[in-house]
């Protein structure tokens, strides 16, 4: 593998960065909002599953409290 000097490497990195299609601000904001919504939904789902499992274990073991 050919070795490149640091200056050439940085130039190549910059060239590759220019080839990338970057998302717009609007696309980034929508994606971020969707992530927060999915996190909230997943949190509620796991809260419900935890409650059901906790109640089931308490019922099976006869534990109250």
PQR file of N, CA, C, O and H, with PARSE charges and radii, in Angstrom:
ATOM      1  N   UNK A   1       0.848  -1.168   0.000 -0.4000 1.5000
ATOM      2  CA  UNK A   1       0.000   0.000   0.000 -0.0000 2.0000
ATOM      3  C   UNK A   1       0.900   1.240   0.000  0.5500 1.7000
ATOM      4  O   UNK A   1       1.839   1.350   0.789 -0.5500 1.4000
ATOM      5  N   UNK A   2       0.593   2.148  -0.888 -0.4000 1.5000
ATOM      6  CA  UNK A   2       1.416   3.355  -1.016 -0.0000 2.0000
ATOM      7  C   UNK A   2       1.181   4.282   0.166  0.5500 1.7000
ATOM      8  O   UNK A   2       0.048   4.479   0.605 -0.5500 1.4000
ATOM      9  H   UNK A   2      -0.169   2.059  -1.529  0.4000 1.0000
ATOM     10  N   UNK A   3       2.265   4.846   0.672 -0.4000 1.5000
ATOM     11  CA  UNK A   3       2.155   5.783   1.786 -0.0000 2.0000
ATOM     12  C   UNK A   3       2.034   7.193   1.227  0.5500 1.7000
ATOM     13  O   UNK A   3       2.684   7.550   0.245 -0.5500 1.4000
ATOM     14  H   UNK A   3       3.186   4.687   0.316  0.4000 1.0000
ATOM     15  N   UNK A   4       1.187   7.982   1.876 -0.4000 1.5000
ATOM     16  CA  UNK A   4       1.023   9.377   1.464 -0.0000 2.0000
ATOM     17  C   UNK A   4       1.438  10.271   2.617  0.5500 1.7000
ATOM     18  O   UNK A   4       1.357   9.883   3.783 -0.5500 1.4000
ATOM     19  H   UNK A   4       0.659   7.692   2.674  0.4000 1.0000
ATOM     20  N   UNK A   5       1.879  11.457   2.284 -0.4000 1.5000
ATOM     21  CA  UNK A   5       2.255  12.379   3.346 -0.0000 2.0000
ATOM     22  C   UNK A   5       0.984  13.032   3.909  0.5500 1.7000
ATOM     23  O   UNK A   5      -0.060  13.000   3.258 -0.5500 1.4000
ATOM     24  H   UNK A   5       1.946  11.773   1.337  0.4000 1.0000
ATOM     25  N   UNK A   6       1.057  13.615   5.091 -0.4000 1.5000
ATOM     26  CA  UNK A   6      -0.130  14.175   5.739 -0.0000 2.0000
ATOM     27  C   UNK A   6      -0.833  15.251   4.909  0.5500 1.7000
ATOM     28  O   UNK A   6      -2.061  15.328   4.924 -0.5500 1.4000
ATOM     29  H   UNK A   6       1.905  13.641   5.621  0.4000 1.0000
ATOM     30  N   UNK A   7      -0.090  16.069   4.197 -0.4000 1.5000
ATOM     31  CA  UNK A   7      -0.693  17.118   3.381 -0.0000 2.0000
ATOM     32  C   UNK A   7      -1.525  16.518   2.249  0.5500 1.7000
ATOM     33  O   UNK A   7      -2.640  16.967   1.986 -0.5500 1.4000
ATOM     34  H   UNK A   7       0.908  16.007   4.185  0.4000 1.0000
ATOM     35  N   UNK A   8      -0.979  15.508   1.584 -0.4000 1.5000
ATOM     36  CA  UNK A   8      -1.698  14.843   0.500 -0.0000 2.0000
ATOM     37  C   UNK A   8      -2.941  14.135   1.042  0.5500 1.7000
ATOM     38  O   UNK A   8      -3.996  14.144   0.408 -0.5500 1.4000
ATOM     39  H   UNK A   8      -0.073  15.143   1.797  0.4000 1.0000
ATOM     40  N   UNK A   9      -2.806  13.531   2.204 -0.4000 1.5000
ATOM     41  CA  UNK A   9      -3.936  12.858   2.837 -0.0000 2.0000
ATOM     42  C   UNK A   9      -5.072  13.841   3.099  0.5500 1.7000
ATOM     43  O   UNK A   9      -6.226  13.552   2.782 -0.5500 1.4000
ATOM     44  H   UNK A   9      -1.948  13.524   2.719  0.4000 1.0000
ATOM     45  N   UNK A  10      -4.754  15.002   3.676 -0.4000 1.5000
ATOM     46  CA  UNK A  10      -5.778  16.007   3.951 -0.0000 2.0000
ATOM     47  C   UNK A  10      -6.437  16.502   2.671  0.5500 1.7000
ATOM     48  O   UNK A  10      -7.637  16.774   2.654 -0.5500 1.4000
ATOM     49  H   UNK A  10      -3.817  15.237   3.934  0.4000 1.0000
ATOM     50  N   UNK A  11      -5.662  16.618   1.606 -0.4000 1.5000
ATOM     51  CA  UNK A  11      -6.217  17.037   0.327 -0.0000 2.0000
ATOM     52  C   UNK A  11      -7.203  15.975  -0.185  0.5500 1.7000
ATOM     53  O   UNK A  11      -8.272  16.314  -0.693 -0.5500 1.4000
ATOM     54  H   UNK A  11      -4.687  16.397   1.620  0.4000 1.0000
ATOM     55  N   UNK A  12      -6.848  14.719  -0.053 -0.4000 1.5000
ATOM     56  CA  UNK A  12      -7.736  13.641  -0.485 -0.0000 2.0000
ATOM     57  C   UNK A  12      -9.014  13.608   0.357  0.5500 1.7000
ATOM     58  O   UNK A  12     -10.104  13.372  -0.165 -0.5500 1.4000
ATOM     59  H   UNK A  12      -5.980  14.444   0.360  0.4000 1.0000
ATOM     60  N   UNK A  13      -8.872  13.845   1.648 -0.4000 1.5000
ATOM     61  CA  UNK A  13     -10.043  13.881   2.531 -0.0000 2.0000
ATOM     62  C   UNK A  13     -10.979  14.996   2.101  0.5500 1.7000
ATOM     63  O   UNK A  13     -12.193  14.801   2.043 -0.5500 1.4000
ATOM     64  H   UNK A  13      -7.987  14.037   2.072  0.4000 1.0000
ATOM     65  N   UNK A  14     -10.431  16.150   1.803 -0.4000 1.5000
ATOM     66  CA  UNK A  14     -11.235  17.293   1.375 -0.0000 2.0000
ATOM     67  C   UNK A  14     -11.956  16.989   0.054  0.5500 1.7000
ATOM     68  O   UNK A  14     -13.129  17.325  -0.105 -0.5500 1.4000
ATOM     69  H   UNK A  14      -9.445  16.309   1.850  0.4000 1.0000
ATOM     70  N   UNK A  15     -11.261  16.361  -0.881 -0.4000 1.5000
ATOM     71  CA  UNK A  15     -11.867  15.997  -2.168 -0.0000 2.0000
ATOM     72  C   UNK A  15     -13.018  15.014  -1.966  0.5500 1.7000
ATOM     73  O   UNK A  15     -14.071  15.155  -2.587 -0.5500 1.4000
ATOM     74  H   UNK A  15     -10.307  16.088  -0.752  0.4000 1.0000
ATOM     75  N   UNK A  16     -12.823  14.034  -1.110 -0.4000 1.5000
ATOM     76  CA  UNK A  16     -13.885  13.060  -0.850 -0.0000 2.0000
ATOM     77  C   UNK A  16     -15.067  13.727  -0.141  0.5500 1.7000
ATOM     78  O   UNK A  16     -16.220  13.395  -0.418 -0.5500 1.4000
ATOM     79  H   UNK A  16     -11.967  13.920  -0.606  0.4000 1.0000
ATOM     80  N   UNK A  17     -14.791  14.656   0.766 -0.4000 1.5000
ATOM     81  CA  UNK A  17     -15.857  15.384   1.453 -0.0000 2.0000
ATOM     82  C   UNK A  17     -16.704  16.196   0.501  0.5500 1.7000
ATOM     83  O   UNK A  17     -17.907  16.350   0.710 -0.5500 1.4000
ATOM     84  H   UNK A  17     -13.855  14.925   0.992  0.4000 1.0000
ATOM     85  N   UNK A  18     -16.082  16.719  -0.551 -0.4000 1.5000
ATOM     86  CA  UNK A  18     -16.823  17.492  -1.544 -0.0000 2.0000
ATOM     87  C   UNK A  18     -17.719  16.614  -2.405  0.5500 1.7000
ATOM     88  O   UNK A  18     -18.665  17.118  -3.009 -0.5500 1.4000
ATOM     89  H   UNK A  18     -15.104  16.593  -0.722  0.4000 1.0000
ATOM     90  N   UNK A  19     -17.446  15.310  -2.477 -0.4000 1.5000
ATOM     91  CA  UNK A  19     -18.261  14.387  -3.263 -0.0000 2.0000
ATOM     92  C   UNK A  19     -19.544  13.984  -2.526  0.5500 1.7000
ATOM     93  O   UNK A  19     -20.491  13.490  -3.139 -0.5500 1.4000
ATOM     94  H   UNK A  19     -16.678  14.901  -1.986  0.4000 1.0000
ATOM     95  N   UNK A  20     -19.564  14.196  -1.235 -0.4000 1.5000
ATOM     96  CA  UNK A  20     -20.704  13.776  -0.422 -0.0000 2.0000
ATOM     97  C   UNK A  20     -21.889  14.694  -0.668  0.5500 1.7000
ATOM     98  O   UNK A  20     -21.731  15.911  -0.770 -0.5500 1.4000
ATOM     99  H   UNK A  20     -18.795  14.597  -0.737  0.4000 1.0000
ATOM    100  N   UNK A  21     -23.089  14.102  -0.763 -0.4000 1.5000
ATOM    101  CA  UNK A  21     -24.316  14.892  -0.840 -0.0000 2.0000
ATOM    102  C   UNK A  21     -24.799  15.101   0.584  0.5500 1.7000
ATOM    103  O   UNK A  21     -25.348  14.183   1.194 -0.5500 1.4000
ATOM    104  H   UNK A  21     -23.218  13.114  -0.679  0.4000 1.0000
ATOM    105  N   UNK A  22     -24.602  16.286   1.115 -0.4000 1.5000
ATOM    106  CA  UNK A  22     -24.951  16.583   2.496 -0.0000 2.0000
ATOM    107  C   UNK A  22     -26.430  16.916   2.604  0.5500 1.7000
ATOM    108  O   UNK A  22     -26.984  17.529   1.692 -0.5500 1.4000
ATOM    109  H   UNK A  22     -24.155  17.031   0.620  0.4000 1.0000
ATOM    110  N   UNK A  23     -27.093  16.524   3.707 -0.4000 1.5000
ATOM    111  CA  UNK A  23     -28.513  16.846   3.863 -0.0000 2.0000
ATOM    112  C   UNK A  23     -28.709  18.336   4.134  0.5500 1.7000
ATOM    113  O   UNK A  23     -27.834  19.014   4.672 -0.5500 1.4000
ATOM    114  H   UNK A  23     -26.643  16.026   4.448  0.4000 1.0000
ATOM    115  N   UNK A  24     -29.880  18.816   3.747 -0.4000 1.5000
ATOM    116  CA  UNK A  24     -30.201  20.223   4.008 -0.0000 2.0000
ATOM    117  C   UNK A  24     -30.545  20.384   5.485  0.5500 1.7000
ATOM    118  O   UNK A  24     -30.720  19.401   6.204 -0.5500 1.4000
ATOM    119  H   UNK A  24     -30.591  18.265   3.310  0.4000 1.0000
ATOM    120  N   UNK A  25     -30.638  21.624   5.921 -0.4000 1.5000
ATOM    121  CA  UNK A  25     -30.996  21.899   7.316 -0.0000 2.0000
ATOM    122  C   UNK A  25     -32.378  21.322   7.617  0.5500 1.7000
ATOM    123  O   UNK A  25     -32.603  20.756   8.687 -0.5500 1.4000
ATOM    124  H   UNK A  25     -30.495  22.423   5.336  0.4000 1.0000
ATOM    125  N   UNK A  26     -33.304  21.472   6.661 -0.4000 1.5000
ATOM    126  CA  UNK A  26     -34.671  20.970   6.860 -0.0000 2.0000
ATOM    127  C   UNK A  26     -34.668  19.445   7.006  0.5500 1.7000
ATOM    128  O   UNK A  26     -35.338  18.909   7.889 -0.5500 1.4000
ATOM    129  H   UNK A  26     -33.121  21.931   5.792  0.4000 1.0000
ATOM    130  N   UNK A  27     -33.927  18.749   6.154 -0.4000 1.5000
ATOM    131  CA  UNK A  27     -33.847  17.292   6.235 -0.0000 2.0000
ATOM    132  C   UNK A  27     -33.255  16.845   7.572  0.5500 1.7000
ATOM    133  O   UNK A  27     -33.701  15.860   8.161 -0.5500 1.4000
ATOM    134  H   UNK A  27     -33.383  19.184   5.436  0.4000 1.0000
ATOM    135  N   UNK A  28     -32.258  17.571   8.035 -0.4000 1.5000
ATOM    136  CA  UNK A  28     -31.625  17.243   9.311 -0.0000 2.0000
ATOM    137  C   UNK A  28     -32.600  17.443  10.467  0.5500 1.7000
ATOM    138  O   UNK A  28     -32.662  16.617  11.378 -0.5500 1.4000
ATOM    139  H   UNK A  28     -31.895  18.370   7.556  0.4000 1.0000
ATOM    140  N   UNK A  29     -33.356  18.529  10.434 -0.4000 1.5000
ATOM    141  CA  UNK A  29     -34.320  18.802  11.499 -0.0000 2.0000
ATOM    142  C   UNK A  29     -35.432  17.751  11.513  0.5500 1.7000
ATOM    143  O   UNK A  29     -35.835  17.292  12.582 -0.5500 1.4000
ATOM    144  H   UNK A  29     -33.305  19.199   9.694  0.4000 1.0000
ATOM    145  N   UNK A  30     -35.929  17.367  10.337 -0.4000 1.5000
ATOM    146  CA  UNK A  30     -36.980  16.349  10.263 -0.0000 2.0000
ATOM    147  C   UNK A  30     -36.465  15.010  10.771  0.5500 1.7000
ATOM    148  O   UNK A  30     -37.160  14.316  11.514 -0.5500 1.4000
ATOM    149  H   UNK A  30     -35.602  17.740   9.468  0.4000 1.0000
ATOM    150  N   UNK A  31     -35.254  14.647  10.375 -0.4000 1.5000
ATOM    151  CA  UNK A  31     -34.665  13.376  10.836 -0.0000 2.0000
ATOM    152  C   UNK A  31     -34.483  13.381  12.350  0.5500 1.7000
ATOM    153  O   UNK A  31     -34.754  12.381  13.015 -0.5500 1.4000
ATOM    154  H   UNK A  31     -34.690  15.211   9.772  0.4000 1.0000
ATOM    155  N   UNK A  32     -34.025  14.503  12.890 -0.4000 1.5000
ATOM    156  CA  UNK A  32     -33.829  14.617  14.335 -0.0000 2.0000
ATOM    157  C   UNK A  32     -35.159  14.485  15.069  0.5500 1.7000
ATOM    158  O   UNK A  32     -35.249  13.788  16.079 -0.5500 1.4000
ATOM    159  H   UNK A  32     -33.805  15.315  12.349  0.4000 1.0000
ATOM    160  N   UNK A  33     -36.182  15.150  14.562 -0.4000 1.5000
ATOM    161  CA  UNK A  33     -37.512  15.069  15.174 -0.0000 2.0000
ATOM    162  C   UNK A  33     -38.035  13.638  15.133  0.5500 1.7000
ATOM    163  O   UNK A  33     -38.608  13.162  16.113 -0.5500 1.4000
ATOM    164  H   UNK A  33     -36.109  15.716  13.741  0.4000 1.0000
ATOM    165  N   UNK A  34     -37.847  12.957  14.029 -0.4000 1.5000
ATOM    166  CA  UNK A  34     -38.303  11.573  13.919 -0.0000 2.0000
ATOM    167  C   UNK A  34     -37.567  10.659  14.902  0.5500 1.7000
ATOM    168  O   UNK A  34     -38.165   9.741  15.463 -0.5500 1.4000
ATOM    169  H   UNK A  34     -37.381  13.343  13.233  0.4000 1.0000
ATOM    170  N   UNK A  35     -36.289  10.907  15.107 -0.4000 1.5000
ATOM    171  CA  UNK A  35     -35.531  10.118  16.082 -0.0000 2.0000
ATOM    172  C   UNK A  35     -36.097  10.324  17.480  0.5500 1.7000
ATOM    173  O   UNK A  35     -36.284   9.355  18.215 -0.5500 1.4000
ATOM    174  H   UNK A  35     -35.803  11.653  14.651  0.4000 1.0000
ATOM    175  N   UNK A  36     -36.374  11.572  17.861 -0.4000 1.5000
ATOM    176  CA  UNK A  36     -36.940  11.846  19.188 -0.0000 2.0000
ATOM    177  C   UNK A  36     -38.308  11.191  19.354  0.5500 1.7000
ATOM    178  O   UNK A  36     -38.616  10.663  20.423 -0.5500 1.4000
ATOM    179  H   UNK A  36     -36.222  12.360  17.264  0.4000 1.0000
ATOM    180  N   UNK A  37     -39.134  11.222  18.298 -0.4000 1.5000
ATOM    181  CA  UNK A  37     -40.454  10.592  18.370 -0.0000 2.0000
ATOM    182  C   UNK A  37     -40.312   9.082  18.540  0.5500 1.7000
ATOM    183  O   UNK A  37     -41.016   8.482  19.353 -0.5500 1.4000
ATOM    184  H   UNK A  37     -38.883  11.651  17.430  0.4000 1.0000
ATOM    185  N   UNK A  38     -39.407   8.464  17.782 -0.4000 1.5000
ATOM    186  CA  UNK A  38     -39.219   7.016  17.894 -0.0000 2.0000
ATOM    187  C   UNK A  38     -38.659   6.621  19.258  0.5500 1.7000
ATOM    188  O   UNK A  38     -39.014   5.573  19.797 -0.5500 1.4000
ATOM    189  H   UNK A  38     -38.835   8.952  17.122  0.4000 1.0000
ATOM    190  N   UNK A  39     -37.788   7.455  19.815 -0.4000 1.5000
ATOM    191  CA  UNK A  39     -37.254   7.188  21.157 -0.0000 2.0000
ATOM    192  C   UNK A  39     -38.383   7.243  22.187  0.5500 1.7000
ATOM    193  O   UNK A  39     -38.447   6.404  23.086 -0.5500 1.4000
ATOM    194  H   UNK A  39     -37.499   8.306  19.377  0.4000 1.0000
ATOM    195  N   UNK A  40     -39.269   8.224  22.057 -0.4000 1.5000
ATOM    196  CA  UNK A  40     -40.396   8.339  22.986 -0.0000 2.0000
ATOM    197  C   UNK A  40     -41.310   7.122  22.870  0.5500 1.7000
ATOM    198  O   UNK A  40     -41.748   6.579  23.884 -0.5500 1.4000
ATOM    199  H   UNK A  40     -39.217   8.906  21.327  0.4000 1.0000
ATOM    200  N   UNK A  41     -41.603   6.689  21.635 -0.4000 1.5000
ATOM    201  CA  UNK A  41     -42.463   5.516  21.433 -0.0000 2.0000
ATOM    202  C   UNK A  41     -41.805   4.264  22.010  0.5500 1.7000
ATOM    203  O   UNK A  41     -42.465   3.468  22.678 -0.5500 1.4000
ATOM    204  H   UNK A  41     -41.247   7.130  20.811  0.4000 1.0000
ATOM    205  N   UNK A  42     -40.513   4.086  21.756 -0.4000 1.5000
ATOM    206  CA  UNK A  42     -39.800   2.918  22.288 -0.0000 2.0000
ATOM    207  C   UNK A  42     -39.777   2.951  23.813  0.5500 1.7000
ATOM    208  O   UNK A  42     -39.913   1.910  24.456 -0.5500 1.4000
ATOM    209  H   UNK A  42     -39.977   4.732  21.213  0.4000 1.0000
ATOM    210  N   UNK A  43     -39.608   4.134  24.396 -0.4000 1.5000
ATOM    211  CA  UNK A  43     -39.597   4.256  25.853 -0.0000 2.0000
ATOM    212  C   UNK A  43     -40.941   3.846  26.443  0.5500 1.7000
ATOM    213  O   UNK A  43     -40.994   3.121  27.436 -0.5500 1.4000
ATOM    214  H   UNK A  43     -39.497   4.980  23.874  0.4000 1.0000
ATOM    215  N   UNK A  44     -42.026   4.312  25.830 -0.4000 1.5000
ATOM    216  CA  UNK A  44     -43.357   3.942  26.314 -0.0000 2.0000
ATOM    217  C   UNK A  44     -43.602   2.441  26.155  0.5500 1.7000
ATOM    218  O   UNK A  44     -44.194   1.814  27.033 -0.5500 1.4000
ATOM    219  H   UNK A  44     -41.983   4.902  25.023  0.4000 1.0000
ATOM    220  N   UNK A  45     -43.154   1.871  25.051 -0.4000 1.5000
ATOM    221  CA  UNK A  45     -43.306   0.432  24.834 -0.0000 2.0000
ATOM    222  C   UNK A  45     -42.585  -0.360  25.925  0.5500 1.7000
ATOM    223  O   UNK A  45     -43.166  -1.269  26.519 -0.5500 1.4000
ATOM    224  H   UNK A  45     -42.674   2.381  24.337  0.4000 1.0000
ATOM    225  N   UNK A  46     -41.331  -0.020  26.188 -0.4000 1.5000
ATOM    226  CA  UNK A  46     -40.569  -0.765  27.190 -0.0000 2.0000
ATOM    227  C   UNK A  46     -41.086  -0.500  28.601  0.5500 1.7000
ATOM    228  O   UNK A  46     -40.973  -1.368  29.467 -0.5500 1.4000
ATOM    229  H   UNK A  46     -40.859   0.718  25.706  0.4000 1.0000
ATOM    230  N   UNK A  47     -41.647   0.672  28.847 -0.4000 1.5000
ATOM    231  CA  UNK A  47     -42.284   0.942  30.135 -0.0000 2.0000
ATOM    232  C   UNK A  47     -43.468   0.003  30.323  0.5500 1.7000
ATOM    233  O   UNK A  47     -43.645  -0.572  31.397 -0.5500 1.4000
ATOM    234  H   UNK A  47     -41.739   1.377  28.143  0.4000 1.0000
ATOM    235  N   UNK A  48     -44.278  -0.151  29.279 -0.4000 1.5000
ATOM    236  CA  UNK A  48     -45.441  -1.042  29.348 -0.0000 2.0000
ATOM    237  C   UNK A  48     -45.004  -2.499  29.528  0.5500 1.7000
ATOM    238  O   UNK A  48     -45.575  -3.218  30.348 -0.5500 1.4000
ATOM    239  H   UNK A  48     -44.134   0.316  28.406  0.4000 1.0000
ATOM    240  N   UNK A  49     -44.004  -2.934  28.774 -0.4000 1.5000
ATOM    241  CA  UNK A  49     -43.512  -4.314  28.897 -0.0000 2.0000
ATOM    242  C   UNK A  49     -42.970  -4.549  30.302  0.5500 1.7000
ATOM    243  O   UNK A  49     -43.234  -5.593  30.897 -0.5500 1.4000
ATOM    244  H   UNK A  49     -43.540  -2.350  28.107  0.4000 1.0000
ATOM    245  N   UNK A  50     -42.221  -3.601  30.837 -0.4000 1.5000
ATOM    246  CA  UNK A  50     -41.676  -3.734  32.184 -0.0000 2.0000
ATOM    247  C   UNK A  50     -42.796  -3.843  33.214  0.5500 1.7000
ATOM    248  O   UNK A  50     -42.724  -4.653  34.137 -0.5500 1.4000
ATOM    249  H   UNK A  50     -42.006  -2.752  30.353  0.4000 1.0000
ATOM    250  N   UNK A  51     -43.827  -3.026  33.050 -0.4000 1.5000
ATOM    251  CA  UNK A  51     -44.955  -3.063  33.989 -0.0000 2.0000
ATOM    252  C   UNK A  51     -45.649  -4.420  33.945  0.5500 1.7000
ATOM    253  O   UNK A  51     -45.955  -4.997  34.988 -0.5500 1.4000
ATOM    254  H   UNK A  51     -43.886  -2.367  32.300  0.4000 1.0000
ATOM    255  N   UNK A  52     -45.899  -4.932  32.738 -0.4000 1.5000
ATOM    256  CA  UNK A  52     -46.567  -6.233  32.596 -0.0000 2.0000
ATOM    257  C   UNK A  52     -45.710  -7.345  33.192  0.5500 1.7000
ATOM    258  O   UNK A  52     -46.223  -8.192  33.924 -0.5500 1.4000
ATOM    259  H   UNK A  52     -45.650  -4.464  31.890  0.4000 1.0000
ATOM    260  N   UNK A  53     -44.422  -7.355  32.892 -0.4000 1.5000
ATOM    261  CA  UNK A  53     -43.545  -8.391  33.447 -0.0000 2.0000
ATOM    262  C   UNK A  53     -43.449  -8.292  34.961  0.5500 1.7000
ATOM    263  O   UNK A  53     -43.470  -9.304  35.661 -0.5500 1.4000
ATOM    264  H   UNK A  53     -44.006  -6.667  32.298  0.4000 1.0000
ATOM    265  N   UNK A  54     -43.345  -7.072  35.459 -0.4000 1.5000
ATOM    266  CA  UNK A  54     -43.264  -6.862  36.910 -0.0000 2.0000
ATOM    267  C   UNK A  54     -44.533  -7.373  37.579  0.5500 1.7000
ATOM    268  O   UNK A  54     -44.465  -8.070  38.591 -0.5500 1.4000
ATOM    269  H   UNK A  54     -43.328  -6.249  34.891  0.4000 1.0000
ATOM    270  N   UNK A  55     -45.686  -7.033  37.022 -0.4000 1.5000
ATOM    271  CA  UNK A  55     -46.957  -7.492  37.588 -0.0000 2.0000
ATOM    272  C   UNK A  55     -47.074  -9.009  37.504  0.5500 1.7000
ATOM    273  O   UNK A  55     -47.543  -9.644  38.448 -0.5500 1.4000
ATOM    274  H   UNK A  55     -45.742  -6.467  36.200  0.4000 1.0000
ATOM    275  N   UNK A  56     -46.657  -9.595  36.389 -0.4000 1.5000
ATOM    276  CA  UNK A  56     -46.719 -11.043  36.230 -0.0000 2.0000
ATOM    277  C   UNK A  56     -45.839 -11.768  37.224  0.5500 1.7000
ATOM    278  O   UNK A  56     -46.254 -12.772  37.805 -0.5500 1.4000
ATOM    279  H   UNK A  56     -46.276  -9.079  35.622  0.4000 1.0000
ATOM    280  N   UNK A  57     -44.639 -11.279  37.427 -0.4000 1.5000
ATOM    281  CA  UNK A  57     -43.734 -11.912  38.393 -0.0000 2.0000
ATOM    282  C   UNK A  57     -44.294 -11.781  39.813  0.5500 1.7000
ATOM    283  O   UNK A  57     -44.235 -12.730  40.595 -0.5500 1.4000
ATOM    284  H   UNK A  57     -44.302 -10.464  36.956  0.4000 1.0000
ATOM    285  N   UNK A  58     -44.831 -10.617  40.139 -0.4000 1.5000
ATOM    286  CA  UNK A  58     -45.419 -10.452  41.461 -0.0000 2.0000
ATOM    287  C   UNK A  58     -46.594 -11.399  41.652  0.5500 1.7000
ATOM    288  O   UNK A  58     -46.744 -11.962  42.736 -0.5500 1.4000
ATOM    289  H   UNK A  58     -44.879  -9.846  39.503  0.4000 1.0000
ATOM    290  N   UNK A  59     -47.427 -11.595  40.647 -0.4000 1.5000
ATOM    291  CA  UNK A  59     -48.584 -12.475  40.734 -0.0000 2.0000
ATOM    292  C   UNK A  59     -48.127 -13.929  40.913  0.5500 1.7000
ATOM    293  O   UNK A  59     -48.665 -14.659  41.745 -0.5500 1.4000
ATOM    294  H   UNK A  59     -47.306 -11.137  39.766  0.4000 1.0000
ATOM    295  N   UNK A  60     -47.116 -14.343  40.110 -0.4000 1.5000
ATOM    296  CA  UNK A  60     -46.639 -15.724  40.180 -0.0000 2.0000
ATOM    297  C   UNK A  60     -46.010 -16.003  41.549  0.5500 1.7000
ATOM    298  O   UNK A  60     -46.239 -17.064  42.129 -0.5500 1.4000
ATOM    299  H   UNK A  60     -46.679 -13.750  39.433  0.4000 1.0000
ATOM    300  N   UNK A  61     -45.230 -15.073  42.058 -0.4000 1.5000
ATOM    301  CA  UNK A  61     -44.543 -15.277  43.330 -0.0000 2.0000
ATOM    302  C   UNK A  61     -45.408 -14.937  44.537  0.5500 1.7000
ATOM    303  O   UNK A  61     -45.024 -15.217  45.673 -0.5500 1.4000
ATOM    304  H   UNK A  61     -45.044 -14.211  41.587  0.4000 1.0000
ATOM    305  N   UNK A  62     -46.558 -14.344  44.306 -0.4000 1.5000
ATOM    306  CA  UNK A  62     -47.448 -13.989  45.401 -0.0000 2.0000
ATOM    307  C   UNK A  62     -46.941 -12.850  46.243  0.5500 1.7000
ATOM    308  O   UNK A  62     -47.253 -12.764  47.431 -0.5500 1.4000
ATOM    309  H   UNK A  62     -46.870 -14.117  43.383  0.4000 1.0000
ATOM    310  N   UNK A  63     -46.168 -11.980  45.646 -0.4000 1.5000
ATOM    311  CA  UNK A  63     -45.584 -10.843  46.345 -0.0000 2.0000
ATOM    312  C   UNK A  63     -46.517  -9.642  46.179  0.5500 1.7000
ATOM    313  O   UNK A  63     -46.979  -9.359  45.074 -0.5500 1.4000
ATOM    314  H   UNK A  63     -45.916 -12.049  44.681  0.4000 1.0000
ATOM    315  N   UNK A  64     -46.788  -8.950  47.262 -0.4000 1.5000
ATOM    316  CA  UNK A  64     -47.570  -7.721  47.169 -0.0000 2.0000
ATOM    317  C   UNK A  64     -46.716  -6.577  47.673  0.5500 1.7000
ATOM    318  O   UNK A  64     -45.814  -6.768  48.489 -0.5500 1.4000
ATOM    319  H   UNK A  64     -46.412  -9.181  48.160  0.4000 1.0000
ATOM    320  N   UNK A  65     -47.004  -5.412  47.190 -0.4000 1.5000
ATOM    321  CA  UNK A  65     -46.227  -4.306  47.713 -0.0000 2.0000
ATOM    322  C   UNK A  65     -45.907  -3.355  46.660  0.5500 1.7000
ATOM    323  O   UNK A  65     -45.250  -2.347  46.918 -0.5500 1.4000
ATOM    324  H   UNK A  65     -47.736  -5.257  46.527  0.4000 1.0000
TER
END
